[in-house]
CSV table of C-alpha atoms in Angstrom, one decimal:
chain,number,residue,atom,x,y,z
Q,1,MET,CA,244.2,113.0,185.5
Q,2,ASP,CA,244.9,113.7,189.2
Q,3,HIS,CA,248.1,111.6,189.1
Q,4,TYR,CA,249.1,113.5,185.9
Q,5,ILE,CA,248.7,116.9,187.6
Q,6,ALA,CA,250.5,115.8,190.8
Q,7,GLY,CA,253.4,114.4,188.7
Q,8,THR,CA,253.6,117.7,186.7
Q,9,LEU,CA,253.7,119.8,189.9
Q,10,ILE,CA,256.4,117.7,191.5
Q,11,ALA,CA,258.5,117.9,188.4
Q,12,ALA,CA,258.1,121.7,188.3
Q,13,VAL,CA,259.1,122.1,191.9
Q,14,PHE,CA,262.3,120.0,191.3
Q,15,LEU,CA,263.1,122.1,188.2
Q,16,LEU,CA,262.6,125.3,190.1
Q,17,LEU,CA,264.9,124.2,193.0
Q,18,PHE,CA,267.6,123.2,190.5
Q,19,VAL,CA,267.4,126.6,188.7
Q,20,VAL,CA,267.5,128.5,192.1
Q,21,ARG,CA,270.4,126.5,193.3
Q,22,ARG,CA,272.3,126.9,190.1
Q,23,ASN,CA,271.8,130.6,190.1
Q,24,ASP,CA,272.9,130.9,193.7
Q,25,SER,CA,276.2,129.2,192.9
Q,26,LYS,CA,276.8,131.9,190.3
Q,27,LYS,CA,276.1,134.8,192.7
Q,28,PRO,CA,279.2,136.7,193.9
Q,29,ARG,CA,280.2,136.0,197.5
Q,30,LYS,CA,278.9,138.4,200.1
Q,31,VAL,CA,281.4,140.1,202.4
Q,32,SER,CA,280.4,141.8,205.6
Q,33,THR,CA,282.1,145.2,205.8
Q,34,THR,CA,282.3,147.0,209.2
Q,35,TYR,CA,282.5,150.7,209.7
Q,36,LYS,CA,283.6,151.6,213.2
Q,37,THR,CA,282.5,154.9,214.7
Q,38,GLN,CA,282.9,156.4,218.2
Q,39,ASN,CA,279.6,154.9,219.4
Q,40,ASP,CA,278.3,152.5,216.8
Q,41,VAL,CA,279.5,149.8,214.4
Q,42,PHE,CA,277.8,150.0,211.0
Q,43,ARG,CA,277.7,146.8,208.9
Q,44,SER,CA,276.6,146.5,205.4
Q,45,SER,CA,276.7,143.6,202.9
Q,46,VAL,CA,278.7,144.4,199.8
Q,47,ASN,CA,278.8,142.2,196.8
Q,48,ALA,CA,282.4,141.1,196.2
Q,49,GLY,CA,282.1,140.3,192.5
Q,50,LYS,CA,285.0,140.9,190.1
Q,51,ASN,CA,283.7,144.2,188.9
Q,52,GLY,CA,281.7,145.2,192.0
Q,53,SER,CA,278.0,145.2,192.3
Q,54,PRO,CA,276.1,147.8,190.3
Q,55,THR,CA,274.6,150.7,192.3
Q,56,ASP,CA,271.2,152.3,191.7
Q,57,VAL,CA,271.7,155.4,193.9
Q,58,ILE,CA,274.7,157.3,195.3
Q,59,ILE,CA,273.8,159.4,198.3
Q,60,VAL,CA,276.3,162.1,199.3
Q,61,GLY,CA,276.0,162.8,203.0
Q,62,ALA,CA,274.4,160.8,205.9
Q,63,GLY,CA,272.9,163.5,208.0
Q,64,VAL,CA,269.1,163.6,208.7
Q,65,ALA,CA,268.2,163.7,205.0
Q,66,GLY,CA,270.9,161.3,203.7
Q,67,ALA,CA,270.5,158.6,206.3
Q,68,ALA,CA,266.6,158.7,206.2
Q,69,LEU,CA,266.8,158.6,202.3
Q,70,ALA,CA,269.3,155.7,202.3
Q,71,HIS,CA,267.0,153.6,204.6
Q,72,THR,CA,263.9,154.5,202.6
Q,73,LEU,CA,265.3,153.6,199.1
Q,74,GLY,CA,267.1,150.6,200.5
Q,75,LYS,CA,263.9,149.3,202.0
Q,76,ASP,CA,262.4,149.6,198.5
Q,77,GLY,CA,265.0,147.3,197.1
Q,78,ARG,CA,267.3,149.9,195.6
Q,79,ARG,CA,271.1,149.3,195.8
Q,80,VAL,CA,272.4,152.3,197.7
Q,81,HIS,CA,276.0,153.6,198.2
Q,82,VAL,CA,276.2,156.3,200.9
Q,83,ILE,CA,279.4,158.4,201.2
Q,84,GLU,CA,279.6,160.4,204.4
Q,85,ARG,CA,282.5,162.7,205.3
Q,86,ASP,CA,282.5,161.7,209.0
Q,87,VAL,CA,280.6,158.7,210.4
Q,88,THR,CA,281.3,159.5,214.0
Q,89,GLU,CA,278.4,161.0,216.0
Q,90,PRO,CA,277.8,164.7,215.0
Q,91,ASP,CA,277.8,167.4,217.7
Q,92,ARG,CA,275.6,170.3,216.5
Q,93,ILE,CA,273.4,173.0,218.1
Q,94,VAL,CA,270.6,172.8,215.5
Q,95,GLY,CA,268.5,170.0,214.1
Q,96,GLU,CA,267.3,169.2,217.6
Q,97,LEU,CA,263.5,169.9,217.5
Q,98,LEU,CA,261.3,167.9,215.1
Q,99,GLN,CA,257.8,169.2,214.6
Q,100,PRO,CA,254.8,166.9,214.9
Q,101,GLY,CA,254.5,166.9,211.1
Q,102,GLY,CA,258.1,165.6,210.9
Q,103,TYR,CA,257.3,162.9,213.4
Q,104,LEU,CA,254.3,161.8,211.2
Q,105,LYS,CA,256.7,161.6,208.2
Q,106,LEU,CA,259.1,159.4,210.3
Q,107,VAL,CA,256.1,157.1,211.0
Q,108,GLU,CA,255.3,157.0,207.2
Q,109,LEU,CA,259.0,156.1,206.5
Q,110,GLY,CA,259.1,153.4,209.2
Q,111,LEU,CA,261.8,155.4,211.1
Q,112,GLU,CA,259.8,156.4,214.3
Q,113,ASP,CA,261.9,154.1,216.4
Q,114,CYS,CA,264.9,156.3,215.7
Q,115,VAL,CA,263.6,158.8,218.4
Q,116,GLU,CA,263.5,155.9,220.9
Q,117,GLU,CA,266.4,155.0,223.3
Q,118,ILE,CA,268.1,158.5,222.8
Q,119,ASP,CA,266.3,160.2,225.8
Q,120,ALA,CA,264.2,162.2,223.3
Q,121,GLN,CA,261.5,164.5,224.9
Q,122,GLN,CA,258.0,165.0,223.7
Q,123,VAL,CA,257.2,168.5,222.6
Q,124,LEU,CA,253.5,169.5,222.8
Q,125,GLY,CA,253.7,173.1,221.7
Q,126,TYR,CA,255.3,176.5,222.4
Q,127,ALA,CA,255.3,179.0,225.2
Q,128,LEU,CA,255.7,182.7,224.3
Q,129,PHE,CA,257.2,185.3,226.7
Q,130,LYS,CA,257.2,189.1,226.2
Q,131,ASP,CA,257.6,191.9,228.7
Q,132,GLY,CA,257.0,189.7,231.7
Q,133,LYS,CA,253.9,188.1,230.3
Q,134,SER,CA,253.6,184.5,228.9
Q,135,THR,CA,251.1,182.3,227.1
Q,136,ARG,CA,251.0,178.8,225.9
Q,137,LEU,CA,250.3,177.6,222.3
Q,138,SER,CA,249.7,173.9,222.1
Q,139,TYR,CA,249.9,171.9,218.9
Q,140,PRO,CA,246.4,170.8,217.7
Q,141,LEU,CA,247.0,167.1,218.3
Q,142,GLU,CA,243.6,166.1,219.6
Q,143,LYS,CA,242.7,163.9,216.6
Q,144,PHE,CA,246.0,162.0,216.6
Q,145,HIS,CA,247.4,159.1,218.6
Q,146,ALA,CA,249.1,160.0,221.9
Q,147,ASP,CA,252.5,159.2,220.4
Q,148,VAL,CA,252.1,162.0,217.8
Q,149,SER,CA,253.9,165.1,219.0
Q,150,GLY,CA,257.1,167.0,218.4
Q,151,ARG,CA,260.3,165.5,219.6
Q,152,SER,CA,263.5,167.2,220.8
Q,153,PHE,CA,266.8,165.4,221.3
Q,154,HIS,CA,270.6,165.5,220.7
Q,155,ASN,CA,270.9,165.8,217.0
Q,156,GLY,CA,273.9,163.4,216.8
Q,157,ARG,CA,272.1,160.6,218.7
Q,158,PHE,CA,269.2,160.8,216.3
Q,159,ILE,CA,271.4,160.7,213.2
Q,160,GLN,CA,273.4,157.7,214.5
Q,161,ARG,CA,270.2,155.8,215.0
Q,162,MET,CA,269.1,156.5,211.4
Q,163,ARG,CA,272.6,155.6,210.1
Q,164,GLU,CA,272.6,152.4,212.0
Q,165,LYS,CA,269.1,151.5,210.7
Q,166,ALA,CA,270.1,152.3,207.1
Q,167,ALA,CA,273.3,150.4,207.2
Q,168,SER,CA,271.6,147.3,208.6
Q,169,LEU,CA,270.0,146.7,205.2
Q,170,PRO,CA,271.9,144.3,203.0
Q,171,ASN,CA,271.7,146.5,199.9
Q,172,VAL,CA,272.9,149.7,201.6
Q,173,ARG,CA,276.6,150.4,201.8
Q,174,LEU,CA,277.8,153.2,204.1
Q,175,GLU,CA,281.3,154.4,203.5
Q,176,GLN,CA,283.4,157.2,205.1
Q,177,GLY,CA,284.8,159.5,202.4
Q,178,THR,CA,284.7,163.1,201.2
Q,179,VAL,CA,283.0,163.7,197.8
Q,180,THR,CA,285.2,166.2,195.9
Q,181,SER,CA,283.3,166.4,192.6
Q,182,LEU,CA,280.3,165.2,190.5
Q,183,LEU,CA,281.2,163.2,187.4
Q,184,GLU,CA,279.5,164.7,184.4
Q,185,GLU,CA,279.3,163.3,180.9
Q,186,ASN,CA,277.4,165.1,178.1
Q,187,GLY,CA,275.4,167.1,180.6
Q,188,THR,CA,274.4,164.1,182.7
Q,189,ILE,CA,275.8,163.3,186.2
Q,190,LYS,CA,277.2,159.8,186.1
Q,191,GLY,CA,278.5,159.5,189.7
Q,192,VAL,CA,281.1,161.0,192.0
Q,193,GLN,CA,284.8,161.2,192.8
Q,194,TYR,CA,285.7,161.0,196.5
Q,195,LYS,CA,288.6,160.8,198.8
Q,196,THR,CA,288.7,157.9,201.3
Q,197,LYS,CA,290.1,158.0,204.8
Q,198,ASP,CA,293.4,156.5,203.7
Q,199,GLY,CA,293.9,159.0,200.9
Q,200,GLN,CA,292.7,157.1,197.9
Q,201,GLU,CA,290.5,158.9,195.3
Q,202,PRO,CA,288.2,156.3,193.7
Q,203,ARG,CA,285.2,157.0,191.5
Q,204,ALA,CA,281.7,155.6,192.1
Q,205,TYR,CA,279.0,155.4,189.4
Q,206,ALA,CA,275.2,155.2,189.5
Q,207,PRO,CA,272.3,156.3,187.3
Q,208,LEU,CA,271.2,158.6,190.1
Q,209,THR,CA,273.2,160.7,192.5
Q,210,ILE,CA,271.4,162.5,195.4
Q,211,VAL,CA,273.4,165.3,197.1
Q,212,CYS,CA,272.5,165.7,200.8
Q,213,ASP,CA,275.7,167.2,202.1
Q,214,GLY,CA,274.1,169.8,204.3
Q,215,CYS,CA,274.1,173.6,204.8
Q,216,PHE,CA,277.8,173.9,203.9
Q,217,SER,CA,277.4,171.9,200.7
Q,218,ASN,CA,280.4,172.3,198.3
Q,219,LEU,CA,278.4,170.5,195.5
Q,220,ARG,CA,275.2,172.5,195.3
Q,221,ARG,CA,276.5,175.1,192.8
Q,222,SER,CA,276.5,172.4,190.1
Q,223,LEU,CA,272.8,171.7,190.7
Q,224,CYS,CA,271.1,175.0,191.7
Q,225,LYS,CA,271.6,178.7,191.9
Q,226,PRO,CA,272.3,179.3,195.6
Q,227,LYS,CA,271.3,182.6,197.1
Q,228,VAL,CA,272.3,182.1,200.7
Q,229,ASP,CA,271.3,184.7,203.2
Q,230,VAL,CA,272.8,184.9,206.7
Q,231,PRO,CA,270.5,187.2,208.7
Q,232,SER,CA,271.8,186.2,212.2
Q,233,CYS,CA,273.8,183.8,214.2
Q,234,PHE,CA,272.7,181.4,217.0
Q,235,VAL,CA,274.7,181.3,220.2
Q,236,GLY,CA,274.2,177.9,221.9
Q,237,LEU,CA,274.3,176.8,225.5
Q,238,VAL,CA,273.2,173.8,227.5
Q,239,LEU,CA,271.4,174.4,230.8
Q,240,GLU,CA,271.5,171.5,233.2
Q,241,ASN,CA,269.1,170.2,235.9
Q,242,CYS,CA,266.5,172.9,235.6
Q,243,GLN,CA,262.7,172.9,235.0
Q,244,LEU,CA,261.2,174.8,232.1
Q,245,PRO,CA,258.2,177.0,233.1
Q,246,PHE,CA,256.0,174.9,230.7
Q,247,ALA,CA,257.0,171.2,230.7
Q,248,ASN,CA,257.3,169.6,227.2
Q,249,HIS,CA,257.1,172.9,225.4
Q,250,GLY,CA,259.5,174.9,223.3
Q,251,HIS,CA,260.0,178.4,224.9
Q,252,VAL,CA,260.3,181.5,222.7
Q,253,ILE,CA,261.3,184.7,224.5
Q,254,LEU,CA,260.5,187.7,222.3
Q,255,ALA,CA,263.5,189.6,223.6
Q,256,ASP,CA,265.5,192.7,222.6
Q,257,PRO,CA,267.0,192.7,220.0
Q,258,SER,CA,265.8,189.3,218.8
Q,259,PRO,CA,264.4,186.0,220.2
Q,260,ILE,CA,265.9,183.5,222.7
Q,261,LEU,CA,264.9,179.8,222.5
Q,262,PHE,CA,264.7,177.2,225.2
Q,263,TYR,CA,263.7,173.5,224.7
Q,264,PRO,CA,264.6,170.2,226.3
Q,265,ILE,CA,267.1,167.9,224.5
Q,266,SER,CA,267.2,165.2,227.2
Q,267,SER,CA,265.6,164.5,230.6
Q,268,THR,CA,268.3,166.6,232.3
Q,269,GLU,CA,269.4,169.2,229.6
Q,270,VAL,CA,267.8,172.2,228.1
Q,271,ARG,CA,269.1,173.8,224.9
Q,272,CYS,CA,269.3,177.6,224.9
Q,273,LEU,CA,269.7,179.4,221.5
Q,274,VAL,CA,270.3,183.1,221.6
Q,275,ASP,CA,269.7,184.8,218.2
Q,276,VAL,CA,272.3,187.5,217.5
Q,277,PRO,CA,271.4,189.7,214.5
Q,278,GLY,CA,274.0,190.1,211.8
Q,279,GLN,CA,277.0,188.0,210.8
Q,280,LYS,CA,279.4,189.1,213.5
Q,281,VAL,CA,279.1,187.9,217.1
Q,282,PRO,CA,281.0,189.0,220.2
Q,283,SER,CA,284.3,187.1,220.7
Q,284,ILE,CA,284.2,184.0,222.8
Q,285,SER,CA,287.9,183.8,223.4
Q,286,ASN,CA,288.4,187.2,225.0
Q,287,GLY,CA,285.3,187.1,227.2
Q,288,GLU,CA,283.1,189.5,225.2
Q,289,MET,CA,280.5,186.8,224.5
Q,290,ALA,CA,280.1,185.8,228.2
Q,291,ASN,CA,279.8,189.5,229.1
Q,292,TYR,CA,277.1,190.0,226.4
Q,293,LEU,CA,275.1,187.0,227.6
Q,294,LYS,CA,275.3,188.0,231.3
Q,295,THR,CA,274.5,191.7,230.8
Q,296,MET,CA,272.2,191.8,227.7
Q,297,VAL,CA,270.5,188.4,227.6
Q,298,ALA,CA,270.3,187.1,231.2
Q,299,PRO,CA,268.0,189.9,232.5
Q,300,GLN,CA,265.4,188.9,229.8
Q,301,VAL,CA,265.5,185.2,230.7
Q,302,PRO,CA,262.5,183.8,232.7
Q,303,PRO,CA,263.3,183.8,236.4
Q,304,GLU,CA,263.0,180.0,236.7
Q,305,LEU,CA,265.9,179.6,234.2
Q,306,HIS,CA,268.1,182.6,235.3
Q,307,GLU,CA,270.4,180.7,237.7
Q,308,ALA,CA,270.9,177.7,235.3
Q,309,PHE,CA,271.6,180.2,232.4
Q,310,ILE,CA,274.3,182.0,234.3
Q,311,SER,CA,275.9,178.7,235.3
Q,312,ALA,CA,275.9,177.6,231.7
Q,313,VAL,CA,277.7,180.8,230.7
Q,314,GLU,CA,280.3,180.3,233.4
Q,315,ARG,CA,281.0,176.7,232.4
Q,316,GLY,CA,282.1,178.2,229.1
Q,317,ASN,CA,280.9,175.7,226.6
Q,318,ILE,CA,279.5,178.3,224.3
Q,319,ARG,CA,278.9,177.5,220.6
Q,320,THR,CA,278.0,179.6,217.6
Q,321,MET,CA,276.5,178.9,214.2
Q,322,PRO,CA,275.4,181.2,211.4
Q,323,ASN,CA,271.6,181.0,210.6
Q,324,ARG,CA,271.3,180.4,206.9
Q,325,SER,CA,268.3,180.9,204.6
Q,326,MET,CA,268.2,179.7,201.0
Q,327,PRO,CA,265.2,179.4,198.7
Q,328,ALA,CA,264.9,176.4,196.5
Q,329,ASP,CA,266.1,177.4,193.0
Q,330,PRO,CA,267.1,174.1,191.3
Q,331,GLN,CA,268.7,173.7,187.9
Q,332,PRO,CA,267.3,170.3,186.8
Q,333,THR,CA,270.3,168.2,185.9
Q,334,PRO,CA,269.9,164.7,184.4
Q,335,GLY,CA,271.2,162.0,186.8
Q,336,ALA,CA,271.2,164.2,190.0
Q,337,LEU,CA,269.1,165.7,192.7
Q,338,LEU,CA,269.6,168.0,195.7
Q,339,MET,CA,267.9,167.4,199.0
Q,340,GLY,CA,267.9,168.6,202.6
Q,341,ASP,CA,269.8,171.7,203.7
Q,342,ALA,CA,272.0,171.5,200.6
Q,343,PHE,CA,268.9,172.4,198.6
Q,344,ASN,CA,266.7,174.5,200.7
Q,345,MET,CA,267.0,176.2,204.1
Q,346,ARG,CA,264.7,178.3,206.2
Q,347,HIS,CA,265.7,180.2,209.4
Q,348,PRO,CA,266.4,177.6,212.2
Q,349,LEU,CA,264.0,179.6,214.4
Q,350,THR,CA,261.1,178.0,212.5
Q,351,GLY,CA,262.3,174.5,213.5
Q,352,GLY,CA,261.1,173.3,210.1
Q,353,GLY,CA,264.3,171.9,208.4
Q,354,MET,CA,264.0,168.3,209.3
Q,355,THR,CA,260.3,168.2,208.6
Q,356,VAL,CA,260.8,169.5,205.1
Q,357,ALA,CA,263.6,167.0,204.4
Q,358,LEU,CA,261.5,164.1,205.6
Q,359,SER,CA,258.5,165.3,203.6
Q,360,ASP,CA,260.7,165.5,200.5
Q,361,ILE,CA,261.9,161.9,201.0
Q,362,VAL,CA,258.3,160.7,201.2
Q,363,VAL,CA,257.5,162.6,197.9
Q,364,LEU,CA,260.6,161.1,196.2
Q,365,ARG,CA,259.9,157.6,197.4
Q,366,ASN,CA,256.4,157.6,196.1
Q,367,LEU,CA,257.4,159.2,192.9
Q,368,LEU,CA,260.2,156.7,192.1
Q,369,LYS,CA,258.3,153.6,193.1
Q,370,PRO,CA,256.8,152.8,189.7
Q,371,LEU,CA,260.3,153.2,188.1
Q,372,HIS,CA,261.9,149.7,188.2
Q,373,ASP,CA,265.1,150.6,186.3
Q,374,PHE,CA,267.0,153.8,187.1
Q,375,ASN,CA,269.2,153.0,184.0
Q,376,ASP,CA,266.3,154.2,181.9
Q,377,ALA,CA,267.7,157.7,181.7
Q,378,ALA,CA,264.8,159.3,179.8
Q,379,SER,CA,262.2,158.0,182.3
Q,380,LEU,CA,264.3,158.9,185.3
Q,381,GLY,CA,264.8,162.4,184.0
Q,382,ARG,CA,261.1,162.9,183.6
Q,383,TYR,CA,260.4,161.7,187.2
Q,384,LEU,CA,263.2,163.9,188.7
Q,385,GLU,CA,261.9,167.0,187.0
Q,386,SER,CA,258.4,166.4,188.4
Q,387,PHE,CA,259.9,166.1,192.0
Q,388,TYR,CA,260.5,169.8,192.2
Q,389,THR,CA,256.9,170.6,191.4
Q,390,LEU,CA,255.4,167.9,193.6
Q,391,ARG,CA,257.4,168.9,196.7
Q,392,LYS,CA,256.2,172.5,196.4
């Protein structure tokens, strides 16, 4: 009997090896595609079969939400095609402070190493200043591991780390292109049309398209009822080689007429954001802005930062950005989903945008895990509808 069992097992093993080898010979050849950027080279494995490999998910945009989502779904075995307008390192003045809750979501998604090797700074709470007085409000982190805190950094460095990590997965394809429209058929989104760097306009198809193309999204109108409010603008500066009054804290100056923020973005740089009410800001080109910052803002800056603030104004690298707020008001659409700033924005003063996006990704990942086949349109539709309730 023992000889019989042993013989059967050996025969089964040989049969299995034969089947695997035969199937491997039928598989399409894999080609390594390289995407060059200013600072990184992204590689992804793309199946080079005659009709191309089927895709489970198209993600429009590879910012914080899109890149984190691509890695998350790719790690779950989904075949992901990411189309990003510009794969070079972004240079923004927002998306630089991640709250502790957002860091915990990074850990949950296996992306916590993306805040390493970018000179990110730990943020342990806030310091408030008003009328010459100050107080410190630390995050309640006593019950957490020492690594758990907020993080502040250059937004572009953080995004490039996540893009690199997503594109390292063999089933994630990151491509540079501008999505011009969603492809709809009988009320269901079937994919996208996009324009490549060399001017071609191909179409890409997938049972699920997730739009993460940011605060200036040109696709959101198809999937929600956007009510964008612009209550103010941020004026951004970088202060160099200065010490904040409270190390490893964000600083909020409750100034007149509205707040001023300071927080570290590297070991030698401090970001300053001046909130200017309304949609019109003083002109940078004719010197009005520099004058406004020196006469109206500088006298309200803490003395420890005054000299560095004036130096930053005189260097002249002054940036502005409208502060947008938009409540989530989705129009559930079969085959498509909105995420990140394309879907829902709060005033950047709250520092909550990245935390909300990462939290939404955790919700979506857990929701879709039981669904093995996204081509089951009816099931996928039910899951997507419940996402909007669960995230709330």
